[in-house]
PDB file of N, CA and C in Angstrom:
ATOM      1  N   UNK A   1       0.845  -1.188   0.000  1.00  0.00           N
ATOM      2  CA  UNK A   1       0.000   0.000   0.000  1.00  0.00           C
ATOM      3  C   UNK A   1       0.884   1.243   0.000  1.00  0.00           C
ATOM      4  N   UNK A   2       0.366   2.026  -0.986  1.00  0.00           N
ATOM      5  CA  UNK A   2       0.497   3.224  -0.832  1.00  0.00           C
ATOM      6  C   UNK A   2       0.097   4.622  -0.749  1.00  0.00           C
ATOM      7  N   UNK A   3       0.383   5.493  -0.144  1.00  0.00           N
ATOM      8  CA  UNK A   3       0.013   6.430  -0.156  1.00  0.00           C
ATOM      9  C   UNK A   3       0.425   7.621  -0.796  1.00  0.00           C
ATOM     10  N   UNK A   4      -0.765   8.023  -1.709  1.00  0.00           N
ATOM     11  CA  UNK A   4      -1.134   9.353  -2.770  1.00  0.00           C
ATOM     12  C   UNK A   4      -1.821  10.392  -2.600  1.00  0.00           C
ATOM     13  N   UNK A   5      -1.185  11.608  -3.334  1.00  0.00           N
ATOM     14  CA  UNK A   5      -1.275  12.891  -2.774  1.00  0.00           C
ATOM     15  C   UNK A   5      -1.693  13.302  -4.058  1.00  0.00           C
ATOM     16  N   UNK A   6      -2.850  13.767  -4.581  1.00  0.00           N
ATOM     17  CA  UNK A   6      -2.872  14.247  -6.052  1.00  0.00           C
ATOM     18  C   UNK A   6      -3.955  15.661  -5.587  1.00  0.00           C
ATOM     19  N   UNK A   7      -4.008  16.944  -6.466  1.00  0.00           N
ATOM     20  CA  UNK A   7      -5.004  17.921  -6.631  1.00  0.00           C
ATOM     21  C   UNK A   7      -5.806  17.473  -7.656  1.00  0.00           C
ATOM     22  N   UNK A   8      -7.847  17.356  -7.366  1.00  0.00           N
ATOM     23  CA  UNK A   8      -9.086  17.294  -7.962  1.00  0.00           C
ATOM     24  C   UNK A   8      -8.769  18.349  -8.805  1.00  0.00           C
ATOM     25  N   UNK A   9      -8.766  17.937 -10.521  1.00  0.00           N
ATOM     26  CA  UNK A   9      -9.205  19.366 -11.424  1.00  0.00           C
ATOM     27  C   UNK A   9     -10.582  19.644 -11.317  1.00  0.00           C
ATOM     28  N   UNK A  10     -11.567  18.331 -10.516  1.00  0.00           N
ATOM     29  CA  UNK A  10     -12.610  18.992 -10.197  1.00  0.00           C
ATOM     30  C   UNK A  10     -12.929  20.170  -9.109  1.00  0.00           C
ATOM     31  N   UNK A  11     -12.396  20.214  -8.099  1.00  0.00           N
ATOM     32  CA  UNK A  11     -12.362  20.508  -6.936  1.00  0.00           C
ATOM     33  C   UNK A  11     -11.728  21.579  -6.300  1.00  0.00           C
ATOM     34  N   UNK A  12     -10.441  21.101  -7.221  1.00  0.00           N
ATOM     35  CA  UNK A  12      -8.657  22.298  -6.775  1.00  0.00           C
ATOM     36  C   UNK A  12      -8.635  22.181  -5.333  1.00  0.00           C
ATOM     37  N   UNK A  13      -8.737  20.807  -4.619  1.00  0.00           N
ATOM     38  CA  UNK A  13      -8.468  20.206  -3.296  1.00  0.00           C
ATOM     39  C   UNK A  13      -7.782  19.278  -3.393  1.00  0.00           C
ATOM     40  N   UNK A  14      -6.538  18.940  -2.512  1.00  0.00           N
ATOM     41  CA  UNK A  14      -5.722  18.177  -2.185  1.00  0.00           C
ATOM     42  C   UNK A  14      -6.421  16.548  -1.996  1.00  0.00           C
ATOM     43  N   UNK A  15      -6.450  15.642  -2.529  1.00  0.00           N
ATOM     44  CA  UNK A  15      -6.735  14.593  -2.160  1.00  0.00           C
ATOM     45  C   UNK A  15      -5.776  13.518  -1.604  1.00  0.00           C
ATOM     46  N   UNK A  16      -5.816  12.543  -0.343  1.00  0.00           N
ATOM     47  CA  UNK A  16      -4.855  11.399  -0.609  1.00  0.00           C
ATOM     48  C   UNK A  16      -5.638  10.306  -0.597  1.00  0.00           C
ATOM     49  N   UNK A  17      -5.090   9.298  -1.489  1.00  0.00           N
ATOM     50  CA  UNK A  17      -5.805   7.847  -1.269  1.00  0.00           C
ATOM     51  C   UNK A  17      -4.560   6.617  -1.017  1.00  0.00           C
ATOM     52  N   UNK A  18      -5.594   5.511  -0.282  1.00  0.00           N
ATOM     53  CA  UNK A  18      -4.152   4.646  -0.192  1.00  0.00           C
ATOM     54  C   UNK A  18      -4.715   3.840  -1.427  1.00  0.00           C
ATOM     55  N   UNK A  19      -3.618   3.282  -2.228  1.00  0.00           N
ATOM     56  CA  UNK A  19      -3.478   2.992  -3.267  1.00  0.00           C
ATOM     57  C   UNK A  19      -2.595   0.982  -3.126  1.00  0.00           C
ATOM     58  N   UNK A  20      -3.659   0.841  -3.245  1.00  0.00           N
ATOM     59  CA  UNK A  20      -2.746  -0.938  -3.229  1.00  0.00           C
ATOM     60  C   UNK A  20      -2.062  -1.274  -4.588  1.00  0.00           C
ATOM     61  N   UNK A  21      -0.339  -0.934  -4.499  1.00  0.00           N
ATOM     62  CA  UNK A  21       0.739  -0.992  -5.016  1.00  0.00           C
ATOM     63  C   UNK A  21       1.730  -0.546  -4.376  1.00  0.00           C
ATOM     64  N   UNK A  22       2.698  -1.486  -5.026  1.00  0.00           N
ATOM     65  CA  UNK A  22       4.129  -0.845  -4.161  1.00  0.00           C
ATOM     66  C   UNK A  22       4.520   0.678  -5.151  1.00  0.00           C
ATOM     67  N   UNK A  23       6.027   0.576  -4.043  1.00  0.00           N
ATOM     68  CA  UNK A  23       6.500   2.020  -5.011  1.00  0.00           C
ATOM     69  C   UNK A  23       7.283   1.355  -6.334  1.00  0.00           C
ATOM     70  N   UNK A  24       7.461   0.069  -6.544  1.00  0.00           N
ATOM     71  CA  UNK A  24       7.854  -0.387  -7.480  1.00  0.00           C
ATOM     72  C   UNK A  24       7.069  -0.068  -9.144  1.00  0.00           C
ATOM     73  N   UNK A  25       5.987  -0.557  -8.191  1.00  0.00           N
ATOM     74  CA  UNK A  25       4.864  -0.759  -9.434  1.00  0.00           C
ATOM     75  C   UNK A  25       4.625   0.296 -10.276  1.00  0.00           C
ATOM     76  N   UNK A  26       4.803   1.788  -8.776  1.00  0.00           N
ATOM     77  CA  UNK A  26       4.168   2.929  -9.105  1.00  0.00           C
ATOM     78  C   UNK A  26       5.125   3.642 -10.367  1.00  0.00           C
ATOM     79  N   UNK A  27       6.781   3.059  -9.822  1.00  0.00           N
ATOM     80  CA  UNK A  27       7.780   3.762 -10.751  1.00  0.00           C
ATOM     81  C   UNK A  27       7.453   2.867 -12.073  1.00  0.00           C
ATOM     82  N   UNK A  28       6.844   1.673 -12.164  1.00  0.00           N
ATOM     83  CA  UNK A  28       6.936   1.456 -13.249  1.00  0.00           C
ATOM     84  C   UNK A  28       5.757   2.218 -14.614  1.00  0.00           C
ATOM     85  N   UNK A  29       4.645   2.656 -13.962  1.00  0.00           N
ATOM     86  CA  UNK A  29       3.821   3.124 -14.818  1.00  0.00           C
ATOM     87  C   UNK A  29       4.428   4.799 -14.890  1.00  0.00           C
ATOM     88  N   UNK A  30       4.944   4.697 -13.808  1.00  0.00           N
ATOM     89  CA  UNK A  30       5.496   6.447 -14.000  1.00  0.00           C
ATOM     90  C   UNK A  30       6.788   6.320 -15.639  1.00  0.00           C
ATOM     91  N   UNK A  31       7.061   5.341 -15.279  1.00  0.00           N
ATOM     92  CA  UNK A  31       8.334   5.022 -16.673  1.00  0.00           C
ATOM     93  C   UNK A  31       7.493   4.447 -17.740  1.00  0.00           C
ATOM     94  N   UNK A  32       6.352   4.859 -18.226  1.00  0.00           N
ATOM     95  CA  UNK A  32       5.442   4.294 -19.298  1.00  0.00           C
ATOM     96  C   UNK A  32       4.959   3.108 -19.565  1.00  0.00           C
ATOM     97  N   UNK A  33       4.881   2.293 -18.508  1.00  0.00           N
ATOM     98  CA  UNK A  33       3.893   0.967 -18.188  1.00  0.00           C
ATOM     99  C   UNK A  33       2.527   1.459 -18.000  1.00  0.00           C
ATOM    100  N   UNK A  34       1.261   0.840 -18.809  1.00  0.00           N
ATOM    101  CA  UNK A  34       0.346   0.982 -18.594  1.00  0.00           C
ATOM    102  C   UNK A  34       0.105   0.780 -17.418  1.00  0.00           C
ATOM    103  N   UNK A  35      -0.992   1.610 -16.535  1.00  0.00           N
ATOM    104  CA  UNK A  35      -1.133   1.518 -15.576  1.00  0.00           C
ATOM    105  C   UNK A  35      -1.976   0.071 -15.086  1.00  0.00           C
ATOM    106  N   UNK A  36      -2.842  -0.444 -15.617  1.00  0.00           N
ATOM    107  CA  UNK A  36      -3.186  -1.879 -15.420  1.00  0.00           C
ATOM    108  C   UNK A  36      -2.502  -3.340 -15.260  1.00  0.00           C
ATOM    109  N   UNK A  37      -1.416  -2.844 -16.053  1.00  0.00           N
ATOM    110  CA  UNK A  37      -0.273  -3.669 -15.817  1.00  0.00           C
ATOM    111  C   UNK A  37       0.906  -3.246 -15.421  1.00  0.00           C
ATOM    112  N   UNK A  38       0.905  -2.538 -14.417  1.00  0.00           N
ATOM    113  CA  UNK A  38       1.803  -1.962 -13.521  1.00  0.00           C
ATOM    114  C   UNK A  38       1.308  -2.074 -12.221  1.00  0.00           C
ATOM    115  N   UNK A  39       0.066  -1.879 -12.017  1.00  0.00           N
ATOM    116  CA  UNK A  39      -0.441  -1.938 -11.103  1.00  0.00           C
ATOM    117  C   UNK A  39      -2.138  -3.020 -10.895  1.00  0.00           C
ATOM    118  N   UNK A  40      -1.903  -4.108 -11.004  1.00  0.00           N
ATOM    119  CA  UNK A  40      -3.039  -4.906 -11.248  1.00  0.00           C
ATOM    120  C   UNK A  40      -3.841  -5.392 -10.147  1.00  0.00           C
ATOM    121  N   UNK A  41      -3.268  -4.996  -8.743  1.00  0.00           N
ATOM    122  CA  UNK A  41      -3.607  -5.395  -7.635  1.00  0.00           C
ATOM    123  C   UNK A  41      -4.717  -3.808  -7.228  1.00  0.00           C
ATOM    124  N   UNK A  42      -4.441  -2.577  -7.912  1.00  0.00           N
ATOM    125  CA  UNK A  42      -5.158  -1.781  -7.866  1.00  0.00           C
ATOM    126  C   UNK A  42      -6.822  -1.471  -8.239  1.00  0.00           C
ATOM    127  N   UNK A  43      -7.671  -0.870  -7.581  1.00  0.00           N
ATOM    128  CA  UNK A  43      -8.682  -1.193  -8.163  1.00  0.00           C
ATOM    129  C   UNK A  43      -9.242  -0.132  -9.288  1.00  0.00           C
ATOM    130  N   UNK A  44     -10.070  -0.064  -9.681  1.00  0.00           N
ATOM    131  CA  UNK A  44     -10.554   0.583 -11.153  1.00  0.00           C
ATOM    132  C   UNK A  44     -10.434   2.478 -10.415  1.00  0.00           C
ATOM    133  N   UNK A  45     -11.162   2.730  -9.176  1.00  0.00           N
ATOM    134  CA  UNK A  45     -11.219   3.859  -8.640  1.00  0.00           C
ATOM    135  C   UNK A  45     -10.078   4.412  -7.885  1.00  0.00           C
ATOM    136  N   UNK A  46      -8.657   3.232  -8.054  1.00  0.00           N
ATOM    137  CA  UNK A  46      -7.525   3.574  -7.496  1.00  0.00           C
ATOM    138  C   UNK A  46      -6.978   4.106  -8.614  1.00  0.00           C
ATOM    139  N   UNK A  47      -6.535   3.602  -9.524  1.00  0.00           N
ATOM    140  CA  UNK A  47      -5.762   3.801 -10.750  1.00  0.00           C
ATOM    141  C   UNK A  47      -6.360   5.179 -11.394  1.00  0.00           C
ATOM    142  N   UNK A  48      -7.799   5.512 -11.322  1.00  0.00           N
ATOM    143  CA  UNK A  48      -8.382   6.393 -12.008  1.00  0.00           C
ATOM    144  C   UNK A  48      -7.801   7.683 -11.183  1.00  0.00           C
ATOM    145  N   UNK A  49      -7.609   7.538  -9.821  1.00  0.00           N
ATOM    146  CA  UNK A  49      -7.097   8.533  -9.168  1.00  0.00           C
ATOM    147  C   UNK A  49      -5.681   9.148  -9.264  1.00  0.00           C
ATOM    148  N   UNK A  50      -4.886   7.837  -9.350  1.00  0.00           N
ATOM    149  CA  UNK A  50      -3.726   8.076 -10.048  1.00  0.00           C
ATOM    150  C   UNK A  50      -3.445   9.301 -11.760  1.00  0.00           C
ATOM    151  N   UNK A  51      -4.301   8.333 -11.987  1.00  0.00           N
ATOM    152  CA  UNK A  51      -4.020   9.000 -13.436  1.00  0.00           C
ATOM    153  C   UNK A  51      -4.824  10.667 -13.497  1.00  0.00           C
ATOM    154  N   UNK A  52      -5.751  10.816 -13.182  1.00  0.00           N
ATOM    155  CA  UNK A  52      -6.460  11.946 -12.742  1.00  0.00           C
ATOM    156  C   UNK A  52      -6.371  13.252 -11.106  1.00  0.00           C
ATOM    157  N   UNK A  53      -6.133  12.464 -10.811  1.00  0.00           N
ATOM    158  CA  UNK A  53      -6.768  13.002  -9.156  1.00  0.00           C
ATOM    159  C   UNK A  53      -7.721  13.072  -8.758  1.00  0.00           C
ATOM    160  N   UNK A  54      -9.082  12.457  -9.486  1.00  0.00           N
ATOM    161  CA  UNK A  54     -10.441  12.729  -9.136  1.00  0.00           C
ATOM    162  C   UNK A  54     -10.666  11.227  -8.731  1.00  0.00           C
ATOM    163  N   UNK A  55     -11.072  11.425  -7.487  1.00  0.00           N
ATOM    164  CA  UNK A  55     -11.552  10.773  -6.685  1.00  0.00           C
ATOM    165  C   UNK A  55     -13.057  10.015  -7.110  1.00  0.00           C
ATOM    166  N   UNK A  56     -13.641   9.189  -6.569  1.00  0.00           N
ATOM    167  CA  UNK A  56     -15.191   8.739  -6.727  1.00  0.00           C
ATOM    168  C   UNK A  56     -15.955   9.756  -6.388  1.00  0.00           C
ATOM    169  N   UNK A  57     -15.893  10.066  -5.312  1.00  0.00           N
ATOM    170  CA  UNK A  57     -16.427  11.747  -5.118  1.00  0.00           C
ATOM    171  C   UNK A  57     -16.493  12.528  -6.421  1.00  0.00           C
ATOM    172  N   UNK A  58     -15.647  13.213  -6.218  1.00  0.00           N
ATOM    173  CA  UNK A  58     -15.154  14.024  -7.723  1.00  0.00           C
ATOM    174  C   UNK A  58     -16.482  13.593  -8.759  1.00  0.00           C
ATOM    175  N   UNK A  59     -16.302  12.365  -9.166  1.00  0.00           N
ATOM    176  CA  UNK A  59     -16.971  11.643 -10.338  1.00  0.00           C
ATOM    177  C   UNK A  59     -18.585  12.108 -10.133  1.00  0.00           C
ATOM    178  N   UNK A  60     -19.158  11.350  -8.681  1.00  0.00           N
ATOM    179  CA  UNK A  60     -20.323  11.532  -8.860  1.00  0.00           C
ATOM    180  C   UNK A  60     -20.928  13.157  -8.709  1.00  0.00           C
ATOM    181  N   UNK A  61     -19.694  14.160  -8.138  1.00  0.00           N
ATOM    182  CA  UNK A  61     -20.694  15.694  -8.406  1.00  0.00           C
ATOM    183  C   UNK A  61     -20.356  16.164  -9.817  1.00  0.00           C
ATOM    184  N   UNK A  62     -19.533  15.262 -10.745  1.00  0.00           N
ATOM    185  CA  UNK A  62     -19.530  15.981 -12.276  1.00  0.00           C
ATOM    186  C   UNK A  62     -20.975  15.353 -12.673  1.00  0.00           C
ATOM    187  N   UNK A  63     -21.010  14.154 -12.139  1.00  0.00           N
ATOM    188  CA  UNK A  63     -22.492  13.493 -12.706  1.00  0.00           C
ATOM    189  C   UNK A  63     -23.882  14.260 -12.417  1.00  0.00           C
ATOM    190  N   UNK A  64     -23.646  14.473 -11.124  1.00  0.00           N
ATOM    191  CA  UNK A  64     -24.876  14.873 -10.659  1.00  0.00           C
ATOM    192  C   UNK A  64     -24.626  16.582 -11.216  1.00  0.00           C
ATOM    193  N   UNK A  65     -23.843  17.472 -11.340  1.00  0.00           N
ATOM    194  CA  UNK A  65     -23.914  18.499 -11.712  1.00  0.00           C
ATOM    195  C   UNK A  65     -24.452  18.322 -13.454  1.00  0.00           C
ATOM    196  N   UNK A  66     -24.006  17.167 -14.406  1.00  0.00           N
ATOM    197  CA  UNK A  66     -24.661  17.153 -15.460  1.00  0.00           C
ATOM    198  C   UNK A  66     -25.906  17.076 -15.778  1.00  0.00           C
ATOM    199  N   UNK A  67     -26.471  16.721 -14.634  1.00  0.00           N
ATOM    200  CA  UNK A  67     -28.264  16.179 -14.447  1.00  0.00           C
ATOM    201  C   UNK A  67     -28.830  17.601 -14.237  1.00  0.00           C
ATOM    202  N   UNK A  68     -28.419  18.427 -13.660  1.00  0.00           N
ATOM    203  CA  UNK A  68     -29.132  19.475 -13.249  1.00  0.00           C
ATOM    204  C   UNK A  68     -29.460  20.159 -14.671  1.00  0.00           C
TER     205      UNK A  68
END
C-alpha cells in the first residue's frame, strides 16, 4: 500500500488515497507501463485517481452536476 497525494481538477483540493501498489509498481507506470499492468492489484477507482486526481467523489458531483 500506498500512499497518494494528487489535486481534484474537479475541486482544486488536495486529495490522498491509499493505493494498493508498491513504489515499485508505481515507478513502473510512472516510466510508461500501462497503468493496469503496472499496477493490477489496484482497483478501477484507485488507478483512475492516479491518473487523474479525481476521486469517486469528484466523479459523482460531475455526474450529478450534469443532471441538473
Amino acid at each position: 500500500m500506498i500512499i497518494m497525494e494528487k489535486v481534484s481538477p474537479v475541486t482544486g483540493k488536495t486529495n490522498t488515497m491509499a493505493i494498493n501498489a508498491t513504489p515499485e509498481q508505481v515507478e513502473a507506470w510512472m516510466s510508461g507501463t500501462l497503468i493496469q499492468d503496472a499496477m493490477p492489484n489496484a482497483t478501477v477507482d484507485e488507478r483512475e485517481f492516479c491518473i487523474s486526481g479525481c476521486t469517486p467523489e469528484c466523479w459523482d458531483s460531475l455526474h450529478i452536476a450534469s443532471e441538473d
